[in-house]
Amino acid sequence: MPTHEKILLKNMDQPGYTGSLKDYEAVGGYQALRRVMKELAPADLIDIVKQSGLRGRGGAGFPTGVKWSFIPKDYTGPKYLCCNADESEPGTFKDRQLMERDPHQVLEGIAIACQAIGAETAYIYIRGEFRLGAKILEHAIDEARQARYLGENVLSSGVPIQVYVHAGAGAYICGEETALLESLEGKRGMPRVKPPFPATHGLYQKPTVVNNVETLANLPHIVTRGADWFASIGSPPKSTGTRIFCLSGHVKQPGNYEVPMGITFRELIYEHAGGMRGEKPLKAFIPGGASASFLTEAHLDVKLDFESVAQAGSMLGSGGVTVMEEGTSMVWAALRLMEFFYHESCGKCTPCREGSSWLVQVLQRIVDRRGRMEDLQVLADLCQNIVGRTVCAFGDAEIAPIVGTLQYWRNEYEDLIRESTAISTTSKELPVLALNS
Amino acid sequence: MLAEKYQDHIADLLARYPVKRSALLPLLNLAQKEEGYVSESAMKEIAEILDLTPPQVYETATFYTMFNMNPIGKFHVQICKSLMCGLVGSDPLIQWVQQRLGVGPGQTTSDRLFTLSVVECLGSCGTGPMMQVNDDYYERLSEERVGRIFDELKETGNSSLKSGPFMVPEPISR
């Protein structure tokens, strides 16, 4: 197996590494922040991150340096950084490891980002269930404050950087950046209409940047080792650096694997994660969290970078790779994910709120052998009427499992429906659209 | 009353935000920690602390699934049923737990010890099936392990099988 240098998971791989401030300093921690506070002007820092090619690790993959540069330069009032630690995309569990095992790496990244955009306050919005992670971060913040890496006067530079942990309370949608801001303001976590964008009207209507945990954790390394070094890793020019891919499902060794972008799914699944757990061959995989459309074994040689996965008809998303073996019902799998989206739709936009409920009902009746052939058209129709018709990207995400499975495994839907012929086609138990009339 | 018992903690929370309402979720979390659920009187009190109306607190609290609006048992058992856990056996495990506890999802055992919830993804997909009991995660579950966890919780109020900081796969020791 080819070995790749780890960047983000490197410290915690050392035997005995606890993630304490002492341990982190011993491996060169907070040297990047020193450099940022003493030598680097914010504009230069933004340039370095732009040149590194770092793109957001939360799902959308927006270039981080460019995002920062949208913050108005001449604005003198308060600005905010939000660290998105909501990690709620099914199949994704990398930020949890970064926060629990090496919290100071994240905090140093937060402090660097604050300095780049001129924010004096940062909030870490962590999903409510991660009680342990929140506790570990709180403790690390205390340590960093005492050592003056955070606080009123960071490293005697006169610059204050305050970091607070803010726990959510169980809403997937709060991983969407404007919903996160609403939630942080103490409201229902419903996405805002954009524009205006958070860069000008974010938290409390002030300029705000929202960055994912993994994105921020990369910053100390980029500052220390340089933009060129980072840009040479992975699949340049558009997908630079490593990614932590979260393997779940029917693989031998599920878990987090940090690899350079651009390796193939085959290498990730068969060499890093040990291949399939049993005798059954791979049937399908989700390449980037529940919002990414399913792919098949024919896509195993697709490269793990933003462009290649998009070209294959899906997305690299959050890096959650879920593998399914032969024998897994794709209709059942689509239903499971659809139930998730139905449960998590915030209810703001009608197509998403009503559509998700309707999609679950139709899928459920197909799985229960009560489906009709017309249902396939109903599914396709519903999907078409959700995509692009909602305030946030949730609408586009929720149809992904259905569109993908319908494309590659339509026969499984049809087989289930054929088993349902005993059921009256005029049953009134659930609404059926009259089509082709 | 929260305001008296947690005076310093609440003051610390309020100092973190330029707008009082931002402390709403933290205060609801505090109220739930205190009583096991978010009671009407707690919501009224939080409204007063934050200069909100009780409906503003209620409408926010009901958006978030982690807030229990009714009293629950001593241990809140939340088992993940999303696809990733479903692939590695959460469905039969959920069946087993229902039989073992003698309650269905949303119900509490008659001794008021366990409330069972079947929930969506908790972000622990590489170590499924998994569940959360109160603040703690329990991963790589089997019937045998869940049985032990329930026994230990019942006896001591704690379980040795809860997860520590996350590290999967384990680093290779050479």
XYZ file of C-alpha atoms in Angstrom:
611
model
C 0.000 0.000 0.000
C 1.423 3.405 -0.926
C 2.066 5.463 2.174
C 1.046 9.071 2.287
C 2.214 11.672 4.712
C -0.519 12.597 7.123
C -0.943 16.222 8.089
C -3.991 16.524 10.294
C -3.978 13.108 11.946
C -0.201 12.988 12.288
C 0.099 14.236 15.885
C -2.518 11.909 17.260
C -0.797 8.944 15.613
C 2.199 9.424 17.928
C 2.060 6.928 20.779
C 1.022 8.636 23.992
C -0.157 11.850 22.331
C -3.016 13.175 24.457
C -3.874 16.397 22.672
C -2.943 18.496 25.705
C -1.321 21.898 25.228
C 2.003 20.457 26.377
C 1.860 17.676 23.810
C 0.783 20.039 21.067
C 3.596 22.500 21.819
C 6.075 19.644 21.829
C 5.273 18.893 18.183
C 5.644 22.530 17.163
C 2.126 23.667 17.991
C 1.284 27.382 18.001
C 4.480 28.293 16.124
C 2.323 29.181 13.115
C 0.207 31.496 15.244
C 3.355 33.193 16.566
C 4.424 33.840 13.013
C 1.001 35.152 12.069
C 0.883 37.558 15.008
C 4.456 38.813 14.569
C 5.360 38.732 10.899
C 2.362 38.336 8.654
C -0.034 41.065 7.632
C -3.622 39.796 7.312
C -3.607 40.532 3.574
C -0.477 38.398 3.111
C -2.018 35.614 5.161
C -5.106 35.641 2.971
C -2.846 35.507 -0.101
C -0.960 32.503 1.263
C -4.194 30.607 1.861
C -5.472 31.580 -1.589
C -2.249 30.328 -3.175
C -2.396 27.087 -1.227
C -5.642 26.263 -3.011
C -7.302 25.202 0.255
C -11.000 24.581 -0.275
C -13.712 24.158 2.358
C -13.884 20.672 3.855
C -17.494 20.905 5.006
C -19.111 19.919 1.744
C -19.367 22.785 -0.710
C -15.628 23.056 -1.354
C -15.468 26.846 -1.638
C -11.914 28.278 -1.743
C -11.150 29.419 1.806
C -8.902 32.375 0.979
C -11.457 33.730 -1.469
C -14.200 33.413 1.140
C -12.085 35.435 3.573
C -11.406 38.121 0.991
C -15.151 38.894 0.764
C -15.022 40.421 4.249
C -15.168 44.193 3.705
C -11.658 45.581 4.233
C -12.680 48.990 5.553
C -15.253 47.683 8.029
C -14.291 48.741 11.531
C -17.097 47.217 13.618
C -17.155 43.701 15.065
C -16.561 40.746 12.753
C -17.036 37.097 13.578
C -15.593 33.716 12.793
C -17.777 30.654 13.219
C -16.194 27.252 13.284
C -18.721 24.834 11.830
C -18.456 21.760 14.027
C -22.023 20.643 13.476
C -20.844 17.522 11.611
C -24.273 16.141 10.930
C -23.955 14.808 7.401
C -24.670 11.067 7.674
C -21.488 9.133 6.961
C -19.182 11.851 8.278
C -17.272 11.642 11.560
C -13.891 13.294 10.945
C -14.365 16.585 12.793
C -15.210 14.656 15.922
C -11.785 12.987 15.833
C -9.991 16.264 15.129
C -11.707 17.979 18.052
C -11.466 15.169 20.562
C -7.904 14.084 19.813
C -6.107 17.259 18.809
C -8.224 20.224 19.935
C -5.344 22.721 19.912
C -4.722 22.133 16.216
C -8.291 23.322 15.625
C -7.929 26.247 18.040
C -4.708 27.401 16.405
C -6.476 27.315 13.050
C -9.325 29.356 14.510
C -6.930 31.968 15.906
C -5.146 32.229 12.541
C -8.435 32.662 10.682
C -9.550 35.305 13.182
C -6.374 37.257 12.557
C -6.813 36.950 8.780
C -10.283 38.462 8.756
C -9.869 40.711 11.790
C -12.360 38.927 14.008
C -12.011 39.242 17.757
C -14.612 36.642 18.583
C -15.043 33.111 17.309
C -17.809 30.662 18.116
C -17.387 26.938 17.695
C -20.855 25.679 16.820
C -20.617 22.030 17.819
C -23.465 19.579 17.403
C -25.285 19.091 20.687
C -24.677 15.354 20.866
C -20.884 15.816 20.941
C -20.782 16.421 24.687
C -17.325 14.918 25.033
C -15.933 17.002 22.178
C -17.396 20.177 23.664
C -15.859 19.384 27.036
C -12.454 18.695 25.511
C -12.580 21.930 23.517
C -13.621 23.962 26.583
C -10.666 22.570 28.464
C -8.294 23.275 25.582
C -9.572 26.854 25.342
C -8.798 27.324 29.039
C -5.282 26.000 28.491
C -4.723 28.219 25.463
C -6.016 31.261 27.332
C -3.642 30.696 30.179
C -0.756 30.399 27.746
C -2.029 33.561 26.003
C -2.568 31.898 22.643
C -6.141 33.100 23.079
C -7.705 35.784 25.224
C -7.434 39.525 25.746
C -3.927 39.967 24.425
C -2.792 37.138 22.171
C 0.973 36.590 22.418
C 1.425 40.171 23.657
C 0.361 41.537 20.283
C -2.425 43.616 21.748
C -4.940 41.689 19.662
C -7.797 39.972 21.505
C -9.172 36.648 20.237
C -11.956 35.100 22.277
C -13.185 31.617 21.410
C -16.394 30.139 22.779
C -17.987 26.729 22.391
C -21.664 26.884 21.495
C -23.563 23.600 21.489
C -26.419 22.968 19.093
C -29.365 20.811 20.016
C -29.944 18.218 17.346
C -30.779 19.834 14.021
C -28.991 18.698 10.851
C -29.842 21.914 9.066
C -27.689 23.934 11.453
C -24.676 22.723 9.471
C -25.905 25.023 6.684
C -24.033 28.245 7.302
C -26.931 30.690 7.516
C -29.033 28.260 9.576
C -26.034 27.951 11.873
C -26.022 31.736 12.283
C -29.743 31.813 13.037
C -29.271 29.071 15.605
C -26.340 30.923 17.151
C -28.614 33.941 17.491
C -30.970 31.803 19.563
C -33.609 31.228 16.922
C -35.024 28.274 15.005
C -32.269 27.082 12.706
C -33.774 28.027 9.387
C -31.539 29.056 6.474
C -31.605 32.661 5.338
C -32.228 33.846 1.828
C -28.947 34.755 0.149
C -27.857 37.396 -0.768
C -26.882 39.133 1.397
C -24.103 36.686 2.189
C -22.599 36.134 5.638
C -19.408 37.908 4.525
C -21.299 41.189 4.783
C -24.413 40.325 6.819
C -23.669 37.308 8.976
C -23.908 36.795 12.704
C -25.858 39.744 14.204
C -25.811 41.151 10.671
C -22.052 41.695 10.946
C -19.367 40.433 8.550
C -18.875 36.748 9.311
C -16.903 33.803 7.999
C -18.076 30.237 8.594
C -15.351 27.597 8.167
C -15.419 23.851 8.785
C -13.267 22.258 11.510
C -11.042 20.371 9.063
C -10.554 23.492 6.932
C -9.341 25.433 9.963
C -7.108 22.605 11.178
C -5.151 22.863 7.908
C -4.197 26.495 8.487
C -1.294 26.079 10.943
C 0.360 23.673 8.512
C -0.106 25.973 5.533
C 1.408 28.888 7.460
C 4.361 26.834 8.688
C 5.184 24.885 5.551
C 4.022 27.322 2.927
C 1.430 27.627 0.206
C 3.582 25.898 -2.405
C 4.066 22.855 -0.237
C 0.317 22.513 0.334
C -0.502 23.187 -3.318
C 1.833 20.366 -4.370
C -0.146 17.770 -2.407
C -3.163 16.041 -3.798
C -4.637 16.753 -7.175
C -3.542 20.283 -8.118
C -4.530 22.844 -9.185
C -8.126 22.532 -8.007
C -8.046 19.923 -5.257
C -4.986 20.506 -3.122
C -4.019 19.007 0.204
C -5.224 15.926 1.982
C -8.746 15.006 2.994
C -9.921 12.900 5.859
C -12.272 10.349 4.365
C -14.693 8.612 6.683
C -15.255 4.993 5.691
C -18.431 3.313 6.854
C -20.659 0.442 5.817
C -19.510 -2.945 4.601
C -15.743 -2.460 4.626
C -13.331 -4.507 6.689
C -11.896 -1.599 8.620
C -14.196 1.414 8.817
C -12.738 4.640 10.156
C -11.030 7.883 9.213
C -8.286 7.847 6.605
C -6.290 10.925 5.718
C -5.021 10.684 2.155
C -4.047 13.175 -0.527
C -6.915 14.113 -2.790
C -6.715 12.440 -6.167
C -6.229 8.816 -5.154
C -8.957 6.519 -6.453
C -11.912 5.098 -4.572
C -10.441 1.685 -5.305
C -7.281 2.511 -3.401
C -9.201 4.076 -0.529
C -11.652 1.225 -0.131
C -9.485 -1.801 -0.947
C -6.070 -0.740 0.307
C -6.727 1.668 3.143
C -10.003 0.306 4.502
C -9.037 -3.318 3.874
C -11.640 -4.046 1.200
C -15.043 -5.605 1.674
C -15.883 -7.171 5.039
C -16.991 -10.525 3.606
C -17.258 -12.560 0.452
C -19.807 -10.329 -1.213
C -18.483 -7.867 -3.780
C -19.065 -4.123 -3.696
C -22.371 -3.037 -5.135
C -22.591 0.679 -4.466
C -20.967 3.482 -2.539
C -21.819 6.992 -1.489
C -18.781 9.195 -2.189
C -19.387 12.223 0.018
C -22.050 11.980 2.680
C -25.783 11.337 2.412
C -26.273 14.350 0.150
C -24.088 12.827 -2.562
C -25.635 10.598 -5.193
C -24.826 6.865 -5.147
C -22.116 5.484 -7.419
C -21.438 1.893 -8.543
C -18.440 -0.451 -8.784
C -17.947 0.965 -12.283
C -16.866 4.207 -10.590
C -14.175 2.709 -8.381
C -11.408 4.239 -10.475
C -12.817 7.731 -10.156
C -10.354 10.021 -8.412
C -11.159 11.483 -5.030
C -11.061 15.129 -5.979
C -13.803 17.705 -6.342
C -13.876 17.746 -10.147
C -13.604 14.015 -10.843
C -16.445 13.068 -8.518
C -18.623 15.852 -9.912
C -17.892 14.591 -13.402
C -19.016 11.109 -12.351
C -22.372 12.628 -11.450
C -22.030 12.939 -7.697
C -19.995 15.062 -5.293
C -17.033 14.766 -2.965
C -19.077 16.613 -0.356
C -18.128 16.052 3.256
C -15.820 13.089 2.650
C -18.142 10.456 4.097
C -17.710 7.306 2.014
C -20.324 4.629 2.701
C -19.797 1.264 1.060
C -22.557 -1.253 0.359
C -22.090 -4.885 -0.581
C -24.016 -7.028 -3.072
C -27.409 -7.929 -1.667
C -28.138 -4.532 -0.144
C -31.523 -3.279 -1.320
C -31.002 0.061 -2.985
C -34.642 1.023 -2.575
C -34.371 0.371 1.145
C -31.143 2.385 1.269
C -32.795 5.303 -0.519
C -35.736 5.099 1.880
C -33.446 5.159 4.909
C -31.712 8.300 3.720
C -35.004 9.854 2.680
C -36.391 9.272 6.168
C -33.404 11.173 7.478
C -34.041 14.118 5.178
C -37.760 14.110 5.957
C -36.939 14.202 9.664
C -34.405 17.000 9.231
C -36.169 19.287 6.741
C -36.537 22.583 8.611
C -39.903 23.261 7.033
C -39.189 26.711 5.642
C -39.650 25.948 1.938
C -42.746 24.122 0.751
C -41.091 21.943 -1.955
C -38.657 20.499 0.573
C -41.055 20.220 3.499
C -43.915 18.622 1.582
C -41.759 16.886 -1.004
C -39.654 15.016 1.540
C -42.745 13.692 3.283
C -44.265 12.622 -0.012
C -41.062 10.938 -1.174
C -40.881 8.911 2.040
C -44.488 7.776 1.630
C -43.982 6.678 -1.959
C -40.721 4.868 -1.182
C -42.260 3.236 1.869
C -45.139 1.834 -0.092
C -42.802 0.487 -2.763
C -40.710 -1.232 -0.084
C -43.905 -2.552 1.541
C -44.902 -4.130 -1.816
C -47.776 -1.726 -2.232
C -46.248 0.282 -5.067
C -47.460 1.003 -8.561
C -45.422 1.507 -11.719
C -46.665 5.104 -11.863
C -44.834 5.689 -8.599
C -41.516 5.784 -10.440
C -42.717 8.744 -12.423
C -44.109 10.296 -9.256
C -40.676 9.995 -7.646
C -38.906 11.526 -10.635
C -41.493 14.289 -10.824
C -41.256 15.144 -7.154
C -37.475 15.284 -7.341
C -37.647 17.653 -10.284
C -39.982 19.919 -8.388
C -37.716 20.128 -5.349
C -34.315 20.672 -6.910
C -33.400 24.331 -7.262
C -36.642 25.472 -5.672
C -35.511 25.907 -2.099
C -33.661 28.582 -0.136
C -30.711 26.332 0.737
C -28.954 23.327 -0.754
C -30.909 20.870 1.388
C -33.497 20.489 -1.362
C -30.848 19.498 -3.886
C -29.290 17.136 -1.359
C -32.407 15.269 -0.332
C -33.199 14.044 -3.811
C -29.681 12.680 -4.393
C -30.323 9.174 -3.005
C -33.427 8.750 -5.133
C -32.023 10.162 -8.359
C -28.910 7.988 -8.072
C -30.677 4.756 -7.213
C -33.321 5.315 -9.884
C -30.580 5.847 -12.433
C -28.550 2.725 -11.655
C -30.988 0.323 -10.017
C -34.361 1.098 -11.566
C -34.871 -2.643 -11.966
C -34.908 -3.060 -8.181
C -37.743 -0.585 -7.915
C -39.600 -2.368 -10.692
C -39.074 -5.793 -9.146
C -40.543 -4.638 -5.847
C -43.477 -3.078 -7.628
C -44.096 -6.278 -9.644
C -44.375 -8.132 -6.369
C -47.193 -5.731 -5.487
C -49.604 -6.621 -8.263
C -52.148 -7.989 -5.825
C -52.758 -4.471 -4.548
C -55.491 -2.509 -6.225
C -54.165 0.260 -8.443
C -57.008 2.464 -7.334
C -56.240 2.168 -3.649
C -56.953 5.448 -1.916
C -54.699 4.936 1.053
C -52.055 7.343 -0.219
C -52.258 10.041 -2.822
C -51.179 9.069 -6.318
C -50.732 11.608 -9.059
C -52.712 10.992 -12.200
C -50.086 11.178 -14.894
C -50.066 11.232 -18.670
C -53.574 12.599 -18.765
C -34.987 28.149 39.961
C -32.078 28.268 37.519
C -31.184 31.913 38.106
C -30.308 31.378 41.753
C -28.631 28.019 41.505
C -26.518 28.847 38.451
C -26.013 32.575 38.918
C -22.321 32.595 37.972
C -22.693 30.147 35.116
C -25.542 32.166 33.602
C -23.587 35.407 33.972
C -20.659 33.755 32.205
C -22.932 32.567 29.379
C -24.489 35.991 28.891
C -21.053 37.615 28.734
C -20.166 35.523 25.689
C -22.664 37.137 23.346
C -23.404 40.734 22.363
C -27.083 39.791 22.009
C -28.808 38.136 24.931
C -30.977 35.805 22.874
C -27.873 33.891 21.757
C -27.753 32.342 25.212
C -31.109 30.664 24.592
C -29.830 27.251 23.492
C -27.201 27.104 26.237
C -29.865 27.972 28.828
C -32.301 25.394 27.471
C -29.474 22.860 27.675
C -28.898 23.886 31.270
C -32.583 23.578 32.099
C -32.685 20.102 30.594
C -29.601 19.041 32.492
C -31.275 20.169 35.679
C -34.668 18.502 35.241
C -34.141 15.951 32.476
C -36.519 17.901 30.263
C -37.425 21.477 29.448
C -40.316 22.341 31.721
C -42.813 25.121 31.182
C -41.627 26.940 34.274
C -38.017 26.728 33.060
C -39.004 28.214 29.704
C -40.805 31.065 31.462
C -37.783 31.720 33.601
C -35.429 31.660 30.610
C -37.727 34.113 28.830
C -37.385 36.439 31.773
C -33.588 36.129 31.910
C -33.262 36.886 28.188
C -36.005 39.524 27.883
C -37.981 37.307 25.527
C -41.610 36.256 25.574
C -42.342 32.663 26.652
C -43.607 31.828 23.133
C -40.271 32.936 21.658
C -38.534 30.451 23.925
C -41.087 27.736 23.197
C -40.981 28.156 19.421
C -37.206 27.829 19.472
C -37.103 24.910 21.900
C -39.550 22.867 19.837
C -37.391 23.194 16.712
C -34.540 21.209 18.239
C -34.985 17.484 18.697
C -32.594 17.208 21.629
C -34.920 19.115 23.917
C -37.351 16.828 25.678
C -40.618 18.616 26.183
C -41.849 15.965 28.617
C -40.245 14.176 31.571
C -38.198 11.116 30.623
C -36.496 8.252 32.442
C -33.168 8.449 34.237
C -31.297 7.133 31.200
C -32.197 8.369 27.748
C -31.224 5.591 25.334
C -30.979 6.918 21.787
C -30.151 4.365 19.116
C -29.160 5.458 15.623
C -31.186 3.971 12.779
C -29.768 5.948 9.838
C -28.421 4.137 6.766
C -24.803 3.759 7.912
C -25.797 2.076 11.164
C -28.587 0.227 9.345
C -26.001 -1.394 7.071
C -24.176 -2.898 10.031
C -27.134 -4.202 11.964
C -28.938 -1.454 13.876
C -32.392 -2.789 12.944
C -32.159 -6.182 14.692
C -30.412 -4.494 17.612
C -33.262 -2.005 17.994
C -35.724 -4.932 17.977
C -33.681 -6.658 20.652
C -33.476 -3.547 22.831
C -37.241 -3.079 22.627
C -37.749 -6.627 23.857
C -35.113 -6.318 26.525
C -36.540 -3.081 27.916
C -40.150 -4.002 27.167
C -40.877 -0.609 25.653
C -41.158 0.862 22.173
C -39.580 4.045 20.808
C -40.709 7.103 22.752
C -41.665 5.043 25.803
C -40.227 4.817 29.300
C -39.833 1.659 31.377
C -42.210 1.363 34.317
C -39.364 1.783 36.811
C -38.657 5.182 35.152
C -35.059 4.146 34.444
C -34.889 3.910 30.645
C -36.513 5.979 27.901
C -35.957 4.584 24.416
C -35.601 6.768 21.335
C -34.755 5.696 17.816
C -32.895 8.598 16.251
C -31.200 9.788 13.081
C -27.432 9.933 12.520
C -25.310 10.841 15.539
C -22.045 11.167 13.601
C -20.448 7.891 14.568
C -20.874 6.002 11.315
C -17.587 4.088 11.349
C -18.394 2.409 14.643
C -22.000 1.365 14.218
C -24.312 0.197 15.520
C -24.129 2.915 18.132
C -26.217 4.677 20.715
C -26.077 7.617 23.041
C -27.150 7.296 26.663
C -27.485 10.712 28.285
C -24.171 12.447 27.490
C -22.162 9.379 26.492
C -21.611 7.536 23.223
C -21.495 3.743 23.066
C -20.123 2.286 19.858
C -19.585 -1.036 18.056
C -22.591 -2.421 19.839
C -23.759 -5.998 20.033
C -26.627 -7.474 22.011
C -24.153 -8.694 24.592
C -22.537 -5.270 24.992
C -25.854 -3.424 25.223
C -27.004 -5.909 27.832
C -23.891 -5.230 29.885
C -24.293 -1.471 29.483
C -27.893 -1.600 30.734
C -26.896 -3.784 33.678
C -24.041 -1.493 34.664
C -26.174 1.628 34.330
C -28.851 0.068 36.466
C -26.403 -0.964 39.152
C -23.979 1.939 39.301
C -25.464 4.714 37.209
C -22.405 4.549 34.944
C -20.910 2.182 32.399
C -17.319 1.282 31.680
C -18.153 0.675 28.032
C -18.739 4.305 27.106
C -16.543 5.812 24.395
C -13.535 7.924 25.144
C -12.017 10.359 22.637
C -12.503 9.040 19.135
C -9.741 7.167 17.294
C -10.751 4.754 14.578
C -9.014 2.951 13.089
C -6.488 2.520 15.873
C -2.992 3.749 14.922
C -0.668 0.975 13.866
C 1.875 0.435 16.632
C 5.277 -0.505 15.359
